[in-house]
XYZ file of C-alpha atoms in Angstrom:
360
model
C -41.798 25.047 -0.729
C -41.365 26.229 -4.300
C -38.036 27.506 -5.568
C -39.025 31.181 -5.273
C -39.775 30.684 -1.577
C -36.284 29.248 -1.209
C -34.699 32.347 -2.754
C -34.407 31.196 -6.383
C -33.483 34.084 -8.665
C -32.938 34.827 -12.354
C -29.195 34.421 -11.800
C -29.587 30.858 -10.538
C -32.089 30.061 -13.291
C -29.614 31.217 -15.941
C -26.782 29.186 -14.394
C -28.951 26.077 -14.258
C -29.744 26.038 -18.001
C -26.640 23.994 -18.859
C -27.621 21.311 -16.308
C -31.340 21.207 -17.058
C -31.947 17.695 -18.371
C -34.169 14.720 -17.440
C -33.486 13.330 -14.004
C -31.795 16.492 -12.736
C -33.257 19.154 -10.476
C -32.031 21.685 -7.892
C -32.030 22.005 -4.145
C -30.691 24.432 -1.557
C -28.340 23.325 1.201
C -30.049 23.725 4.579
C -27.625 21.860 6.854
C -24.069 20.713 6.235
C -22.902 17.565 8.009
C -19.548 15.824 7.615
C -20.333 13.857 4.442
C -24.059 14.434 4.102
C -26.217 17.465 3.351
C -29.837 18.214 4.158
C -31.442 19.977 1.208
C -34.648 21.943 0.735
C -36.252 21.009 -2.581
C -39.636 21.385 -4.232
C -40.267 17.780 -3.225
C -39.488 18.508 0.420
C -36.435 17.856 2.559
C -33.889 15.447 1.149
C -30.509 14.093 2.205
C -27.714 14.131 -0.355
C -24.041 13.339 -0.918
C -21.585 14.772 -3.441
C -20.806 12.690 -6.511
C -17.438 11.029 -6.945
C -16.683 13.249 -9.943
C -17.412 16.456 -7.999
C -15.314 15.213 -5.080
C -12.439 14.455 -7.453
C -12.572 17.989 -8.873
C -12.282 19.704 -5.485
C -9.039 21.258 -4.295
C -10.185 22.045 -0.749
C -13.173 22.371 1.560
C -14.172 25.625 -0.167
C -15.175 23.600 -3.253
C -17.742 21.541 -1.356
C -21.342 22.716 -0.830
C -21.963 25.204 1.979
C -25.176 26.233 3.725
C -27.147 28.460 1.362
C -25.678 26.942 -1.800
C -27.842 25.973 -4.757
C -26.863 22.517 -5.976
C -27.734 20.391 -9.005
C -28.987 16.994 -7.840
C -30.150 13.661 -9.138
C -32.582 11.818 -6.880
C -32.263 8.109 -6.229
C -35.781 7.120 -5.274
C -34.895 3.545 -4.299
C -32.363 4.786 -1.741
C -34.306 7.884 -0.596
C -31.316 10.157 -1.171
C -29.819 12.368 -3.856
C -26.461 12.871 -5.499
C -25.010 16.387 -5.809
C -23.396 16.827 -9.222
C -22.608 20.562 -9.222
C -22.775 23.787 -7.224
C -24.329 26.738 -9.029
C -22.268 29.978 -9.011
C -22.638 31.846 -5.729
C -24.067 35.377 -5.749
C -22.277 35.999 -2.454
C -20.206 33.999 -0.015
C -18.833 34.539 3.466
C -15.333 33.155 3.653
C -12.739 33.154 6.384
C -9.408 31.466 6.886
C -9.852 28.229 8.826
C -8.787 28.433 12.444
C -5.193 27.513 13.193
C -2.094 27.527 11.038
C -3.638 25.860 7.962
C -3.970 28.167 4.946
C -7.378 27.171 3.666
C -10.644 28.923 2.868
C -13.795 28.084 4.794
C -17.117 29.155 3.276
C -19.427 30.022 6.172
C -22.564 30.784 4.152
C -23.487 31.338 0.514
C -26.059 33.323 -1.467
C -26.826 35.722 1.367
C -28.595 39.011 0.583
C -28.153 40.752 3.949
C -25.882 39.954 6.871
C -26.688 41.030 10.409
C -23.363 41.658 12.165
C -24.433 41.138 15.775
C -22.491 42.706 18.627
C -23.388 42.825 22.301
C -23.643 46.116 24.182
C -22.388 44.444 27.343
C -18.824 44.062 28.610
C -17.772 42.180 25.456
C -18.387 45.201 23.197
C -15.389 45.579 20.849
C -15.049 48.075 17.990
C -11.972 46.353 16.558
C -13.886 43.067 16.250
C -16.730 44.850 14.455
C -14.177 46.155 11.937
C -13.027 42.581 11.283
C -16.579 41.424 10.673
C -17.172 44.354 8.342
C -14.267 43.206 6.175
C -15.878 39.767 5.874
C -19.224 41.342 5.043
C -17.972 43.757 2.373
C -15.842 41.019 0.825
C -18.800 38.646 0.629
C -20.967 40.713 -1.707
C -23.882 40.861 0.755
C -25.267 44.030 2.354
C -24.064 44.501 5.968
C -26.309 45.696 8.778
C -24.853 46.145 12.263
C -27.128 44.908 15.056
C -26.249 46.120 18.556
C -27.984 43.713 20.922
C -28.427 43.770 24.730
C -29.372 47.437 24.913
C -31.007 46.652 28.262
C -27.550 45.946 29.722
C -25.934 49.174 28.514
C -26.016 52.494 30.370
C -24.513 54.545 27.507
C -26.292 53.301 24.399
C -26.051 56.632 22.557
C -22.281 56.788 23.073
C -21.817 53.198 21.830
C -24.006 53.922 18.820
C -21.936 56.997 17.956
C -18.706 54.972 18.241
C -20.016 52.319 15.858
C -21.328 54.834 13.352
C -17.889 56.482 13.344
C -16.193 53.257 12.156
C -19.007 52.023 9.900
C -19.994 55.078 7.909
C -23.041 54.444 5.744
C -23.768 51.018 7.268
C -27.257 50.783 8.839
C -26.981 50.264 12.604
C -29.870 48.919 14.664
C -30.084 48.892 18.472
C -32.279 46.296 20.152
C -32.741 43.964 23.077
C -33.741 40.506 21.905
C -34.468 39.158 25.383
C -36.798 42.088 26.082
C -38.276 41.926 22.535
C -37.415 45.589 22.001
C -36.396 47.006 18.620
C -36.900 43.792 16.644
C -39.385 45.559 14.371
C -36.431 47.496 12.912
C -35.280 44.262 11.248
C -38.563 43.640 9.421
C -37.675 45.601 6.278
C -34.868 43.118 5.596
C -37.066 40.039 6.103
C -38.799 40.042 2.734
C -40.064 36.805 1.075
C -37.282 34.960 -0.723
C -34.548 37.100 0.847
C -31.740 35.365 2.739
C -30.188 36.902 5.838
C -27.304 35.607 7.922
C -26.472 36.195 11.579
C -22.757 36.670 12.178
C -21.027 37.455 15.435
C -19.041 36.127 18.362
C -20.373 33.686 20.937
C -22.562 35.293 23.552
C -23.773 38.301 21.544
C -27.322 36.934 21.385
C -27.597 35.508 17.858
C -29.579 32.487 19.048
C -32.009 34.698 20.976
C -32.523 36.889 17.896
C -33.016 33.768 15.754
C -35.649 32.435 18.157
C -37.491 35.759 18.196
C -37.494 36.054 14.388
C -38.699 32.477 14.015
C -41.345 32.921 16.683
C -40.390 29.708 18.448
C -37.286 28.256 20.151
C -35.099 26.765 17.424
C -31.729 27.351 19.077
C -30.656 26.719 22.648
C -29.814 29.811 24.678
C -27.113 29.952 27.351
C -26.026 32.684 29.708
C -22.670 34.384 29.250
C -19.847 33.978 31.756
C -19.813 36.292 34.690
C -16.939 38.764 34.742
C -16.065 39.038 31.054
C -19.461 38.561 29.343
C -17.978 35.960 26.974
C -20.468 33.430 25.690
C -20.552 29.718 24.948
C -21.193 28.146 21.558
C -24.964 27.577 21.701
C -25.316 27.171 17.920
C -23.218 24.145 16.937
C -23.808 24.143 13.177
C -24.957 26.424 10.388
C -28.567 26.040 9.310
C -30.893 27.642 6.753
C -34.169 28.410 8.541
C -37.428 29.552 6.864
C -39.042 32.451 8.731
C -42.755 33.293 9.050
C -42.182 36.438 6.943
C -41.095 34.307 3.981
C -37.411 35.212 4.382
C -34.712 32.650 5.079
C -32.183 32.946 7.886
C -28.756 31.358 8.312
C -27.682 31.202 11.935
C -23.969 30.564 12.423
C -21.911 29.407 15.412
C -19.984 32.141 17.171
C -16.430 32.672 15.952
C -13.649 33.320 18.438
C -11.070 33.601 15.647
C -12.071 35.894 12.787
C -9.491 35.918 10.006
C -10.610 37.199 6.639
C -9.727 35.095 3.592
C -9.385 38.148 1.375
C -9.454 41.899 1.845
C -9.236 43.218 -1.703
C -12.583 44.964 -1.393
C -13.372 44.555 2.302
C -10.384 46.407 3.733
C -10.739 49.578 1.565
C -14.510 49.619 2.148
C -14.218 49.189 5.919
C -11.449 51.800 6.269
C -12.541 54.141 3.484
C -11.452 57.344 5.248
C -7.945 55.982 5.865
C -7.638 54.884 2.235
C -8.761 58.370 1.153
C -6.201 60.039 3.431
C -3.432 57.813 2.038
C -4.175 59.171 -1.429
C -3.323 62.661 -0.116
C 0.156 61.731 1.124
C 3.049 63.490 -0.620
C 4.757 60.201 -1.540
C 2.914 57.384 -3.283
C 4.818 54.726 -1.306
C 4.331 56.501 2.024
C 4.539 54.115 4.996
C 2.648 56.603 7.206
C 5.432 56.721 9.794
C 7.932 59.608 9.701
C 7.673 60.637 6.032
C 7.116 64.370 5.386
C 3.746 65.285 3.968
C 1.959 62.234 5.404
C -1.761 63.025 5.485
C -2.502 60.160 7.868
C 0.026 61.269 10.479
C -1.344 64.803 10.216
C -4.898 63.507 10.750
C -3.717 61.640 13.851
C -2.106 64.808 15.227
C -5.209 66.877 14.468
C -7.457 64.293 16.112
C -9.396 63.635 12.903
C -8.329 59.975 12.896
C -8.527 57.630 15.870
C -5.146 56.068 16.685
C -6.679 52.720 17.688
C -8.558 52.477 14.412
C -5.400 53.243 12.400
C -3.370 50.654 14.343
C -6.053 48.046 13.649
C -6.003 48.998 9.962
C -2.248 48.429 9.852
C -2.560 45.148 11.750
C -5.256 43.817 9.402
C -3.284 45.008 6.377
C -0.224 43.034 7.555
C -2.348 39.946 8.213
C -3.886 40.072 4.743
C -0.522 40.593 3.030
C 0.920 37.620 4.928
C -2.135 35.519 4.067
C -1.852 36.452 0.376
C 1.741 35.191 0.294
C 0.709 31.893 1.896
C -2.198 31.580 -0.548
C 0.198 31.997 -3.489
C 2.399 29.217 -2.115
C -0.630 26.979 -1.586
C -1.736 27.534 -5.182
C 1.708 26.498 -6.405
C 1.538 23.353 -4.262
C -1.934 22.566 -5.595
C -0.790 22.955 -9.194
C 2.117 20.612 -8.505
C -0.190 18.070 -6.860
C -2.650 18.213 -9.781
C 0.193 17.776 -12.271
C 1.426 14.735 -10.335
C -2.094 13.319 -10.240
C -2.438 13.817 -13.997
C 0.948 12.154 -14.591
C -0.057 9.044 -12.683
C -3.403 9.002 -14.469
C -1.539 8.822 -17.795
C 0.784 6.123 -16.427
C -2.155 3.960 -15.331
C -3.911 4.488 -18.652
C -0.757 3.487 -20.516
C -0.421 0.367 -18.391
C -4.024 -0.640 -19.060
C -3.443 -0.306 -22.799
C -0.118 -2.183 -22.761
C -0.279 -5.618 -24.516
C 1.202 -7.237 -21.411
C -1.962 -6.371 -19.451
C -4.430 -7.150 -22.230
C -6.456 -10.331 -21.916
């Protein structure tokens, strides 16, 4: 593979100029393991580890390479591996808060052009979950496309399609059945050479089946969903960058039960654009959209122009993001304190090394 086939662009080329020197080259992260990365390079596949200097500069897992990243490497021929010295600036990144109580960013995929937000048209269909995924997509910088899979299991496809289009105005929505190989041709316009797509969605929505169909061969295991609630199992256990026959590259991701956005500065207003527009029409600038007179949102709810469930989800996500922002601010303060303490001890050790008592 040459770099263009891997998705190399003018932006990456410009960023690489400061690193371009003998012994250095670039690669793209294909698979992320615990301490090792599989890279695609012009010389073929290569395993790599981050350098000690890069590791020392990190403040969290978000600073380590993620699948889709372009990295600056130095090959060690005698050891058949490479050292990662830097990560080139990301054109887009999908981030979420790590599962659990820890306040930390997890980068799911980087340098994605288009994201397929996959949702099943079976019993696990959930508009509120689609809204959450849309926030991640708009925040990432990639172009979202909603893919409604399992059309063969749905008796009211047109109604479901109308419901999705009502909450995702302007976002392309594609209906298909991956198991029946129906509607997959609608995805072809996004699968251009050098373009990177990502499959995002909960377990059981059919991402692995779609990935297998796009690849033209079984690359991911496929499992049936549970009877009764149509919830799926994690069939994809790790993220992977996969070259497709069309020349595009695909990142398949494990299903996410817990979807918490890391930021909503752009994603929330974009996902709930009509609610944000209504809020601008309220009589009071600090309107809480409860009992205040002249509230345009409450009037829209009364008139039936705004769905109550959608507004409640907007408020819920808004509260979550405000709470997360406060925790992020505290974490930044803790990080600054930790870095200052690290720098203090660095100076202490340097002073001790230079002290006559320790000189030989």
